[in-house]
Amino acid sequence: MKYVTSYQCTLCNQTFPKDFEEMTCPSCGEKGILDVLYDYKAMKETVTKEYFKTCKEPSILRYAPMMSIELPKYETLQVGNTPLYKSKRLAEQLGLTSLYIKDEGVNPTASLKDRASLVACLKAIEKGQDTICCSSTGNAASSLAGNAAKLGLQSVIFVPERAPLGKLTQLVMYGSNVIKVAGDYKATFKASKKAIDDYQLYNRNAAINPHLVEGKKTVAIEISEQLDFRPIDYVFVSVGDGCTIAGVYKGFYDLFQIGIIDKIPKIIGVQSDGCDPFYQAYINNEPLKEQEENTIADSIAVGIPRNPVKGMNAVKKSNGFYMTVSDQEILDAIETLGALEGIFSEPAGATATAGIIKLVEENALPKDATIAVIVTGNGLKDLNSVASKVEEKTLLFNPNIDSDIQENPTIQGFIAQLKHRNKRQK
Ligand SMILES: *Cc1c(COP(=O)(O)O)cnc(C)c1O
Ligand SMILES: [Zn+2]
């Protein structure tokens, strides 16, 4: 908070003072999303490589001097400090030399959204509010519910009917007040907006609330710190509303501004071809158009992205690009991540990895580049979308018919195949 200088509208560029109470630009209305601006000269004095070396706080609160929050004096959930793995088996399969995988599924409520939700809760408390509201396809909601529960805040959450059972169950178990909207995410967003306006609730809708991108940016700072601030060439991230990718850009941008890194990686936004408004706008060089939400990757099934400017800027200003993958490629990437890396991802979480696999197949990615991919959410949240794989890949053995496992022809064939596969891998 100390280094925040002002807020700037992403549409009309007007700036507002640091004690500005509105969340969006009064001239541009709801679409006038604000960006938080900092005094980098002053930040640079405190936030040095030495600061990171000596800071003992493991959670994202270690980055508080780079954020728009006050350091809380109470205990919060331990958000962040998630592992960045150097991929071995997947990297070998793809022929890449430096592939790093950030597993955000091990956050307290099992997705990257915890980074934003913790910030939302802290801001609500700073403002003296006791009830937070959001609309979400699932993870923003479950993370808000969990972080709010820890801090003794009430949460009111609007979810679309299609929200996967795992995420819905999390909400209920975290004691949230859940309103299921008979409709899609667009309808859900509208309903939550009305509740926020009518009842003066604190708004955790990620695009509208400028502090949430400031929470999400910690994933980029953390990746960079985990790589000792060495240069990274590409970062792959899945995109729905555009807030996560905006945060990824902002994190690297901040580190660049304070002289801790020498370059900002190219940021690659990956969408499902069943819902790709950012990709379409990018390749056609036109404003985002509303789309149907036809993908199994529910966390990025966003027909009208709420953060179009920041989401597009992240790619353009970093010299990255947008791309799409099919739902089948997403499902395959879930399996690949699981089998080769021991990371179980939900569909939206594996979308960015599917993007890397696709580019390698098209020979469109330099093999020796340093690449980071963010796995944004845990697979246990959405078992339904991989249920067909489970069915297809499990062997049924009936002990009443073939009591001796050695004699069973199905099992024999299965084990023989396994041995053959292991030999190949050596
Ligand atoms: C929210 C979410 C995303 C995308 O973030 P946006 O800010 O909506 O672009 C990606 N993956 C998962 C698992 C998410 O929950
Ligand atoms: Zn404006």
PDB file of N, CA and C in Angstrom, residues 110-196:
ATOM      1  N   ALA A 110      -6.922 -24.981  -3.465  1.00  0.00           N
ATOM      2  CA  ALA A 110      -6.551 -25.758  -4.649  1.00  0.00           C
ATOM      3  C   ALA A 110      -6.638 -25.041  -5.994  1.00  0.00           C
ATOM      4  N   SER A 111      -6.520 -23.719  -6.004  1.00  0.00           N
ATOM      5  CA  SER A 111      -6.336 -23.020  -7.286  1.00  0.00           C
ATOM      6  C   SER A 111      -5.588 -21.713  -7.086  1.00  0.00           C
ATOM      7  N   LEU A 112      -5.146 -21.156  -8.219  1.00  0.00           N
ATOM      8  CA  LEU A 112      -4.432 -19.870  -8.211  1.00  0.00           C
ATOM      9  C   LEU A 112      -5.300 -18.744  -7.651  1.00  0.00           C
ATOM     10  N   LYS A 113      -6.620 -18.901  -7.724  1.00  0.00           N
ATOM     11  CA  LYS A 113      -7.541 -17.849  -7.297  1.00  0.00           C
ATOM     12  C   LYS A 113      -7.348 -17.443  -5.834  1.00  0.00           C
ATOM     13  N   ASP A 114      -6.725 -18.303  -5.034  1.00  0.00           N
ATOM     14  CA  ASP A 114      -6.459 -17.934  -3.635  1.00  0.00           C
ATOM     15  C   ASP A 114      -5.644 -16.652  -3.543  1.00  0.00           C
ATOM     16  N   ARG A 115      -4.779 -16.432  -4.520  1.00  0.00           N
ATOM     17  CA  ARG A 115      -3.926 -15.243  -4.488  1.00  0.00           C
ATOM     18  C   ARG A 115      -4.761 -13.973  -4.543  1.00  0.00           C
ATOM     19  N   ALA A 116      -5.834 -14.007  -5.328  1.00  0.00           N
ATOM     20  CA  ALA A 116      -6.715 -12.841  -5.441  1.00  0.00           C
ATOM     21  C   ALA A 116      -7.701 -12.774  -4.280  1.00  0.00           C
ATOM     22  N   SER A 117      -8.200 -13.934  -3.878  1.00  0.00           N
ATOM     23  CA  SER A 117      -9.228 -13.943  -2.832  1.00  0.00           C
ATOM     24  C   SER A 117      -8.690 -13.499  -1.486  1.00  0.00           C
ATOM     25  N   LEU A 118      -7.449 -13.878  -1.189  1.00  0.00           N
ATOM     26  CA  LEU A 118      -6.866 -13.412   0.073  1.00  0.00           C
ATOM     27  C   LEU A 118      -6.789 -11.882   0.063  1.00  0.00           C
ATOM     28  N   VAL A 119      -6.360 -11.322  -1.059  1.00  0.00           N
ATOM     29  CA  VAL A 119      -6.276  -9.862  -1.169  1.00  0.00           C
ATOM     30  C   VAL A 119      -7.662  -9.227  -1.014  1.00  0.00           C
ATOM     31  N   ALA A 120      -8.669  -9.821  -1.646  1.00  0.00           N
ATOM     32  CA  ALA A 120     -10.034  -9.283  -1.537  1.00  0.00           C
ATOM     33  C   ALA A 120     -10.480  -9.243  -0.074  1.00  0.00           C
ATOM     34  N   CYS A 121     -10.197 -10.317   0.646  1.00  0.00           N
ATOM     35  CA  CYS A 121     -10.597 -10.376   2.060  1.00  0.00           C
ATOM     36  C   CYS A 121      -9.866  -9.305   2.877  1.00  0.00           C
ATOM     37  N   LEU A 122      -8.563  -9.142   2.618  1.00  0.00           N
ATOM     38  CA  LEU A 122      -7.798  -8.144   3.366  1.00  0.00           C
ATOM     39  C   LEU A 122      -8.313  -6.737   3.070  1.00  0.00           C
ATOM     40  N   LYS A 123      -8.658  -6.475   1.803  1.00  0.00           N
ATOM     41  CA  LYS A 123      -9.180  -5.154   1.436  1.00  0.00           C
ATOM     42  C   LYS A 123     -10.540  -4.914   2.098  1.00  0.00           C
ATOM     43  N   ALA A 124     -11.375  -5.945   2.131  1.00  0.00           N
ATOM     44  CA  ALA A 124     -12.698  -5.804   2.753  1.00  0.00           C
ATOM     45  C   ALA A 124     -12.531  -5.432   4.227  1.00  0.00           C
ATOM     46  N   ILE A 125     -11.593  -6.105   4.902  1.00  0.00           N
ATOM     47  CA  ILE A 125     -11.354  -5.820   6.323  1.00  0.00           C
ATOM     48  C   ILE A 125     -10.803  -4.402   6.489  1.00  0.00           C
ATOM     49  N   GLU A 126      -9.864  -4.023   5.615  1.00  0.00           N
ATOM     50  CA  GLU A 126      -9.333  -2.640   5.655  1.00  0.00           C
ATOM     51  C   GLU A 126     -10.458  -1.622   5.545  1.00  0.00           C
ATOM     52  N   LYS A 127     -11.464  -1.938   4.729  1.00  0.00           N
ATOM     53  CA  LYS A 127     -12.562  -1.001   4.498  1.00  0.00           C
ATOM     54  C   LYS A 127     -13.689  -1.158   5.521  1.00  0.00           C
ATOM     55  N   GLY A 128     -13.486  -2.019   6.491  1.00  0.00           N
ATOM     56  CA  GLY A 128     -14.488  -2.196   7.542  1.00  0.00           C
ATOM     57  C   GLY A 128     -15.731  -2.953   7.103  1.00  0.00           C
ATOM     58  N   GLN A 129     -15.626  -3.725   6.009  1.00  0.00           N
ATOM     59  CA  GLN A 129     -16.790  -4.481   5.528  1.00  0.00           C
ATOM     60  C   GLN A 129     -16.731  -5.905   6.069  1.00  0.00           C
ATOM     61  N   ASP A 130     -17.912  -6.500   6.294  1.00  0.00           N
ATOM     62  CA  ASP A 130     -17.882  -7.861   6.822  1.00  0.00           C
ATOM     63  C   ASP A 130     -18.494  -8.906   5.893  1.00  0.00           C
ATOM     64  N   THR A 131     -19.006  -8.457   4.734  1.00  0.00           N
ATOM     65  CA  THR A 131     -19.581  -9.416   3.795  1.00  0.00           C
ATOM     66  C   THR A 131     -19.012  -9.180   2.394  1.00  0.00           C
ATOM     67  N   ILE A 132     -18.519 -10.251   1.784  1.00  0.00           N
ATOM     68  CA  ILE A 132     -17.959 -10.149   0.431  1.00  0.00           C
ATOM     69  C   ILE A 132     -18.822 -10.941  -0.525  1.00  0.00           C
ATOM     70  N   CYS A 133     -18.941 -10.416  -1.741  1.00  0.00           N
ATOM     71  CA  CYS A 133     -19.784 -11.091  -2.726  1.00  0.00           C
ATOM     72  C   CYS A 133     -19.009 -11.295  -4.015  1.00  0.00           C
ATOM     73  N   CYS A 134     -19.267 -12.412  -4.678  1.00  0.00           N
ATOM     74  CA  CYS A 134     -18.703 -12.575  -6.023  1.00  0.00           C
ATOM     75  C   CYS A 134     -19.557 -13.507  -6.861  1.00  0.00           C
ATOM     76  N   SER A 135     -19.297 -13.448  -8.168  1.00  0.00           N
ATOM     77  CA  SER A 135     -19.873 -14.445  -9.062  1.00  0.00           C
ATOM     78  C   SER A 135     -18.693 -15.202  -9.618  1.00  0.00           C
ATOM     79  N   SER A 136     -18.878 -16.479  -9.872  1.00  0.00           N
ATOM     80  CA  SER A 136     -17.736 -17.244 -10.314  1.00  0.00           C
ATOM     81  C   SER A 136     -18.157 -18.528 -10.981  1.00  0.00           C
ATOM     82  N   THR A 137     -17.302 -18.997 -11.885  1.00  0.00           N
ATOM     83  CA  THR A 137     -17.513 -20.315 -12.462  1.00  0.00           C
ATOM     84  C   THR A 137     -17.059 -21.384 -11.477  1.00  0.00           C
ATOM     85  N   GLY A 138     -16.506 -20.979 -10.350  1.00  0.00           N
ATOM     86  CA  GLY A 138     -16.144 -21.979  -9.345  1.00  0.00           C
ATOM     87  C   GLY A 138     -14.975 -21.622  -8.461  1.00  0.00           C
ATOM     88  N   ASN A 139     -13.790 -21.401  -9.065  1.00  0.00           N
ATOM     89  CA  ASN A 139     -12.597 -21.241  -8.235  1.00  0.00           C
ATOM     90  C   ASN A 139     -12.497 -19.909  -7.506  1.00  0.00           C
ATOM     91  N   ALA A 140     -12.944 -18.833  -8.148  1.00  0.00           N
ATOM     92  CA  ALA A 140     -12.942 -17.544  -7.451  1.00  0.00           C
ATOM     93  C   ALA A 140     -13.830 -17.683  -6.226  1.00  0.00           C
ATOM     94  N   ALA A 141     -14.939 -18.381  -6.414  1.00  0.00           N
ATOM     95  CA  ALA A 141     -15.902 -18.581  -5.339  1.00  0.00           C
ATOM     96  C   ALA A 141     -15.329 -19.458  -4.230  1.00  0.00           C
ATOM     97  N   SER A 142     -14.811 -20.631  -4.601  1.00  0.00           N
ATOM     98  CA  SER A 142     -14.345 -21.529  -3.538  1.00  0.00           C
ATOM     99  C   SER A 142     -13.169 -20.911  -2.792  1.00  0.00           C
ATOM    100  N   SER A 143     -12.325 -20.169  -3.501  1.00  0.00           N
ATOM    101  CA  SER A 143     -11.198 -19.543  -2.807  1.00  0.00           C
ATOM    102  C   SER A 143     -11.672 -18.398  -1.919  1.00  0.00           C
ATOM    103  N   LEU A 144     -12.663 -17.662  -2.384  1.00  0.00           N
ATOM    104  CA  LEU A 144     -13.200 -16.593  -1.536  1.00  0.00           C
ATOM    105  C   LEU A 144     -13.816 -17.198  -0.277  1.00  0.00           C
ATOM    106  N   ALA A 145     -14.599 -18.258  -0.468  1.00  0.00           N
ATOM    107  CA  ALA A 145     -15.268 -18.894   0.670  1.00  0.00           C
ATOM    108  C   ALA A 145     -14.249 -19.369   1.711  1.00  0.00           C
ATOM    109  N   GLY A 146     -13.176 -20.001   1.252  1.00  0.00           N
ATOM    110  CA  GLY A 146     -12.168 -20.520   2.174  1.00  0.00           C
ATOM    111  C   GLY A 146     -11.419 -19.418   2.902  1.00  0.00           C
ATOM    112  N   ASN A 147     -10.954 -18.426   2.141  1.00  0.00           N
ATOM    113  CA  ASN A 147     -10.188 -17.335   2.760  1.00  0.00           C
ATOM    114  C   ASN A 147     -11.069 -16.494   3.685  1.00  0.00           C
ATOM    115  N   ALA A 148     -12.332 -16.296   3.290  1.00  0.00           N
ATOM    116  CA  ALA A 148     -13.264 -15.536   4.136  1.00  0.00           C
ATOM    117  C   ALA A 148     -13.514 -16.294   5.437  1.00  0.00           C
ATOM    118  N   ALA A 149     -13.677 -17.605   5.332  1.00  0.00           N
ATOM    119  CA  ALA A 149     -13.941 -18.411   6.530  1.00  0.00           C
ATOM    120  C   ALA A 149     -12.806 -18.252   7.540  1.00  0.00           C
ATOM    121  N   LYS A 150     -11.584 -18.318   7.059  1.00  0.00           N
ATOM    122  CA  LYS A 150     -10.426 -18.202   7.942  1.00  0.00           C
ATOM    123  C   LYS A 150     -10.398 -16.855   8.659  1.00  0.00           C
ATOM    124  N   LEU A 151     -10.880 -15.798   7.960  1.00  0.00           N
ATOM    125  CA  LEU A 151     -10.796 -14.451   8.518  1.00  0.00           C
ATOM    126  C   LEU A 151     -12.096 -13.996   9.171  1.00  0.00           C
ATOM    127  N   GLY A 152     -13.079 -14.893   9.241  1.00  0.00           N
ATOM    128  CA  GLY A 152     -14.331 -14.550   9.911  1.00  0.00           C
ATOM    129  C   GLY A 152     -15.220 -13.599   9.138  1.00  0.00           C
ATOM    130  N   LEU A 153     -15.099 -13.591   7.817  1.00  0.00           N
ATOM    131  CA  LEU A 153     -15.974 -12.767   6.986  1.00  0.00           C
ATOM    132  C   LEU A 153     -17.106 -13.626   6.425  1.00  0.00           C
ATOM    133  N   GLN A 154     -18.247 -12.989   6.128  1.00  0.00           N
ATOM    134  CA  GLN A 154     -19.328 -13.700   5.445  1.00  0.00           C
ATOM    135  C   GLN A 154     -19.091 -13.637   3.944  1.00  0.00           C
ATOM    136  N   SER A 155     -19.441 -14.703   3.231  1.00  0.00           N
ATOM    137  CA  SER A 155     -19.372 -14.618   1.771  1.00  0.00           C
ATOM    138  C   SER A 155     -20.724 -14.974   1.153  1.00  0.00           C
ATOM    139  N   VAL A 156     -21.083 -14.194   0.125  1.00  0.00           N
ATOM    140  CA  VAL A 156     -22.302 -14.463  -0.657  1.00  0.00           C
ATOM    141  C   VAL A 156     -21.835 -14.753  -2.072  1.00  0.00           C
ATOM    142  N   ILE A 157     -22.171 -15.940  -2.573  1.00  0.00           N
ATOM    143  CA  ILE A 157     -21.572 -16.359  -3.834  1.00  0.00           C
ATOM    144  C   ILE A 157     -22.606 -16.815  -4.860  1.00  0.00           C
ATOM    145  N   PHE A 158     -22.518 -16.198  -6.042  1.00  0.00           N
ATOM    146  CA  PHE A 158     -23.386 -16.561  -7.157  1.00  0.00           C
ATOM    147  C   PHE A 158     -22.605 -17.491  -8.088  1.00  0.00           C
ATOM    148  N   VAL A 159     -23.150 -18.677  -8.338  1.00  0.00           N
ATOM    149  CA  VAL A 159     -22.486 -19.605  -9.268  1.00  0.00           C
ATOM    150  C   VAL A 159     -23.437 -19.975 -10.403  1.00  0.00           C
ATOM    151  N   PRO A 160     -22.871 -20.223 -11.606  1.00  0.00           N
ATOM    152  CA  PRO A 160     -23.729 -20.703 -12.688  1.00  0.00           C
ATOM    153  C   PRO A 160     -24.134 -22.141 -12.410  1.00  0.00           C
ATOM    154  N   GLU A 161     -25.250 -22.532 -12.990  1.00  0.00           N
ATOM    155  CA  GLU A 161     -25.781 -23.881 -12.762  1.00  0.00           C
ATOM    156  C   GLU A 161     -24.753 -24.971 -13.054  1.00  0.00           C
ATOM    157  N   ARG A 162     -23.886 -24.740 -14.066  1.00  0.00           N
ATOM    158  CA  ARG A 162     -22.984 -25.813 -14.490  1.00  0.00           C
ATOM    159  C   ARG A 162     -21.744 -25.970 -13.598  1.00  0.00           C
ATOM    160  N   ALA A 163     -21.621 -25.180 -12.524  1.00  0.00           N
ATOM    161  CA  ALA A 163     -20.420 -25.267 -11.676  1.00  0.00           C
ATOM    162  C   ALA A 163     -20.200 -26.711 -11.234  1.00  0.00           C
ATOM    163  N   PRO A 164     -18.980 -27.256 -11.415  1.00  0.00           N
ATOM    164  CA  PRO A 164     -18.724 -28.646 -11.053  1.00  0.00           C
ATOM    165  C   PRO A 164     -18.955 -28.899  -9.558  1.00  0.00           C
ATOM    166  N   LEU A 165     -19.387 -30.114  -9.274  1.00  0.00           N
ATOM    167  CA  LEU A 165     -19.771 -30.494  -7.913  1.00  0.00           C
ATOM    168  C   LEU A 165     -18.646 -30.282  -6.903  1.00  0.00           C
ATOM    169  N   GLY A 166     -17.404 -30.563  -7.318  1.00  0.00           N
ATOM    170  CA  GLY A 166     -16.268 -30.407  -6.395  1.00  0.00           C
ATOM    171  C   GLY A 166     -16.176 -28.986  -5.871  1.00  0.00           C
ATOM    172  N   LYS A 167     -16.321 -28.039  -6.781  1.00  0.00           N
ATOM    173  CA  LYS A 167     -16.188 -26.629  -6.405  1.00  0.00           C
ATOM    174  C   LYS A 167     -17.388 -26.177  -5.568  1.00  0.00           C
ATOM    175  N   LEU A 168     -18.563 -26.625  -5.988  1.00  0.00           N
ATOM    176  CA  LEU A 168     -19.784 -26.280  -5.257  1.00  0.00           C
ATOM    177  C   LEU A 168     -19.717 -26.830  -3.829  1.00  0.00           C
ATOM    178  N   THR A 169     -19.212 -28.056  -3.719  1.00  0.00           N
ATOM    179  CA  THR A 169     -19.083 -28.683  -2.407  1.00  0.00           C
ATOM    180  C   THR A 169     -18.135 -27.883  -1.515  1.00  0.00           C
ATOM    181  N   GLN A 170     -17.038 -27.413  -2.105  1.00  0.00           N
ATOM    182  CA  GLN A 170     -16.109 -26.581  -1.331  1.00  0.00           C
ATOM    183  C   GLN A 170     -16.846 -25.382  -0.725  1.00  0.00           C
ATOM    184  N   LEU A 171     -17.667 -24.716  -1.534  1.00  0.00           N
ATOM    185  CA  LEU A 171     -18.380 -23.520  -1.057  1.00  0.00           C
ATOM    186  C   LEU A 171     -19.206 -23.829   0.172  1.00  0.00           C
ATOM    187  N   VAL A 172     -19.946 -24.907   0.066  1.00  0.00           N
ATOM    188  CA  VAL A 172     -20.847 -25.258   1.152  1.00  0.00           C
ATOM    189  C   VAL A 172     -20.057 -25.612   2.410  1.00  0.00           C
ATOM    190  N   MET A 173     -18.979 -26.375   2.219  1.00  0.00           N
ATOM    191  CA  MET A 173     -18.176 -26.784   3.376  1.00  0.00           C
ATOM    192  C   MET A 173     -17.428 -25.615   4.007  1.00  0.00           C
ATOM    193  N   TYR A 174     -17.124 -24.589   3.232  1.00  0.00           N
ATOM    194  CA  TYR A 174     -16.482 -23.401   3.796  1.00  0.00           C
ATOM    195  C   TYR A 174     -17.520 -22.434   4.391  1.00  0.00           C
ATOM    196  N   GLY A 175     -18.779 -22.863   4.422  1.00  0.00           N
ATOM    197  CA  GLY A 175     -19.803 -22.076   5.114  1.00  0.00           C
ATOM    198  C   GLY A 175     -20.282 -20.847   4.365  1.00  0.00           C
ATOM    199  N   SER A 176     -20.164 -20.869   3.035  1.00  0.00           N
ATOM    200  CA  SER A 176     -20.587 -19.711   2.251  1.00  0.00           C
ATOM    201  C   SER A 176     -22.106 -19.712   2.033  1.00  0.00           C
ATOM    202  N   ASN A 177     -22.643 -18.538   1.699  1.00  0.00           N
ATOM    203  CA  ASN A 177     -24.053 -18.438   1.316  1.00  0.00           C
ATOM    204  C   ASN A 177     -24.123 -18.522  -0.203  1.00  0.00           C
ATOM    205  N   VAL A 178     -24.630 -19.653  -0.707  1.00  0.00           N
ATOM    206  CA  VAL A 178     -24.520 -19.932  -2.147  1.00  0.00           C
ATOM    207  C   VAL A 178     -25.829 -19.697  -2.881  1.00  0.00           C
ATOM    208  N   ILE A 179     -25.755 -18.944  -3.976  1.00  0.00           N
ATOM    209  CA  ILE A 179     -26.917 -18.740  -4.838  1.00  0.00           C
ATOM    210  C   ILE A 179     -26.585 -19.281  -6.227  1.00  0.00           C
ATOM    211  N   LYS A 180     -27.303 -20.332  -6.609  1.00  0.00           N
ATOM    212  CA  LYS A 180     -27.074 -20.962  -7.911  1.00  0.00           C
ATOM    213  C   LYS A 180     -27.947 -20.239  -8.932  1.00  0.00           C
ATOM    214  N   VAL A 181     -27.350 -19.762 -10.008  1.00  0.00           N
ATOM    215  CA  VAL A 181     -28.120 -19.012 -11.001  1.00  0.00           C
ATOM    216  C   VAL A 181     -28.474 -19.938 -12.171  1.00  0.00           C
ATOM    217  N   ALA A 182     -29.771 -20.009 -12.465  1.00  0.00           N
ATOM    218  CA  ALA A 182     -30.210 -20.831 -13.591  1.00  0.00           C
ATOM    219  C   ALA A 182     -29.846 -20.104 -14.878  1.00  0.00           C
ATOM    220  N   GLY A 183     -28.633 -20.359 -15.357  1.00  0.00           N
ATOM    221  CA  GLY A 183     -28.144 -19.674 -16.556  1.00  0.00           C
ATOM    222  C   GLY A 183     -26.653 -19.831 -16.634  1.00  0.00           C
ATOM    223  N   ASP A 184     -26.030 -19.072 -17.558  1.00  0.00           N
ATOM    224  CA  ASP A 184     -24.583 -19.198 -17.731  1.00  0.00           C
ATOM    225  C   ASP A 184     -23.845 -18.172 -16.867  1.00  0.00           C
ATOM    226  N   TYR A 185     -22.532 -18.055 -17.136  1.00  0.00           N
ATOM    227  CA  TYR A 185     -21.710 -17.152 -16.325  1.00  0.00           C
ATOM    228  C   TYR A 185     -22.133 -15.695 -16.494  1.00  0.00           C
ATOM    229  N   LYS A 186     -22.571 -15.347 -17.714  1.00  0.00           N
ATOM    230  CA  LYS A 186     -22.998 -13.959 -17.966  1.00  0.00           C
ATOM    231  C   LYS A 186     -24.157 -13.586 -17.037  1.00  0.00           C
ATOM    232  N   ALA A 187     -25.122 -14.488 -16.955  1.00  0.00           N
ATOM    233  CA  ALA A 187     -26.294 -14.253 -16.108  1.00  0.00           C
ATOM    234  C   ALA A 187     -25.882 -14.191 -14.635  1.00  0.00           C
ATOM    235  N   THR A 188     -24.922 -15.044 -14.293  1.00  0.00           N
ATOM    236  CA  THR A 188     -24.448 -15.106 -12.913  1.00  0.00           C
ATOM    237  C   THR A 188     -23.776 -13.790 -12.508  1.00  0.00           C
ATOM    238  N   PHE A 189     -22.968 -13.267 -13.414  1.00  0.00           N
ATOM    239  CA  PHE A 189     -22.252 -12.016 -13.157  1.00  0.00           C
ATOM    240  C   PHE A 189     -23.242 -10.877 -12.924  1.00  0.00           C
ATOM    241  N   LYS A 190     -24.262 -10.832 -13.758  1.00  0.00           N
ATOM    242  CA  LYS A 190     -25.283  -9.776 -13.674  1.00  0.00           C
ATOM    243  C   LYS A 190     -25.996  -9.821 -12.322  1.00  0.00           C
ATOM    244  N   ALA A 191     -26.348 -11.037 -11.913  1.00  0.00           N
ATOM    245  CA  ALA A 191     -27.085 -11.202 -10.652  1.00  0.00           C
ATOM    246  C   ALA A 191     -26.230 -10.739  -9.467  1.00  0.00           C
ATOM    247  N   SER A 192     -24.935 -11.084  -9.506  1.00  0.00           N
ATOM    248  CA  SER A 192     -24.070 -10.699  -8.382  1.00  0.00           C
ATOM    249  C   SER A 192     -23.893  -9.190  -8.345  1.00  0.00           C
ATOM    250  N   LYS A 193     -23.820  -8.587  -9.506  1.00  0.00           N
ATOM    251  CA  LYS A 193     -23.641  -7.133  -9.572  1.00  0.00           C
ATOM    252  C   LYS A 193     -24.817  -6.418  -8.922  1.00  0.00           C
ATOM    253  N   LYS A 194     -26.005  -6.954  -9.176  1.00  0.00           N
ATOM    254  CA  LYS A 194     -27.201  -6.344  -8.604  1.00  0.00           C
ATOM    255  C   LYS A 194     -27.183  -6.462  -7.075  1.00  0.00           C
ATOM    256  N   ALA A 195     -26.788  -7.644  -6.607  1.00  0.00           N
ATOM    257  CA  ALA A 195     -26.743  -7.848  -5.151  1.00  0.00           C
ATOM    258  C   ALA A 195     -25.724  -6.913  -4.503  1.00  0.00           C
ATOM    259  N   ILE A 196     -24.583  -6.755  -5.146  1.00  0.00           N
ATOM    260  CA  ILE A 196     -23.525  -5.887  -4.608  1.00  0.00           C
ATOM    261  C   ILE A 196     -24.023  -4.445  -4.521  1.00  0.00           C
TER     262      ILE A 196
END
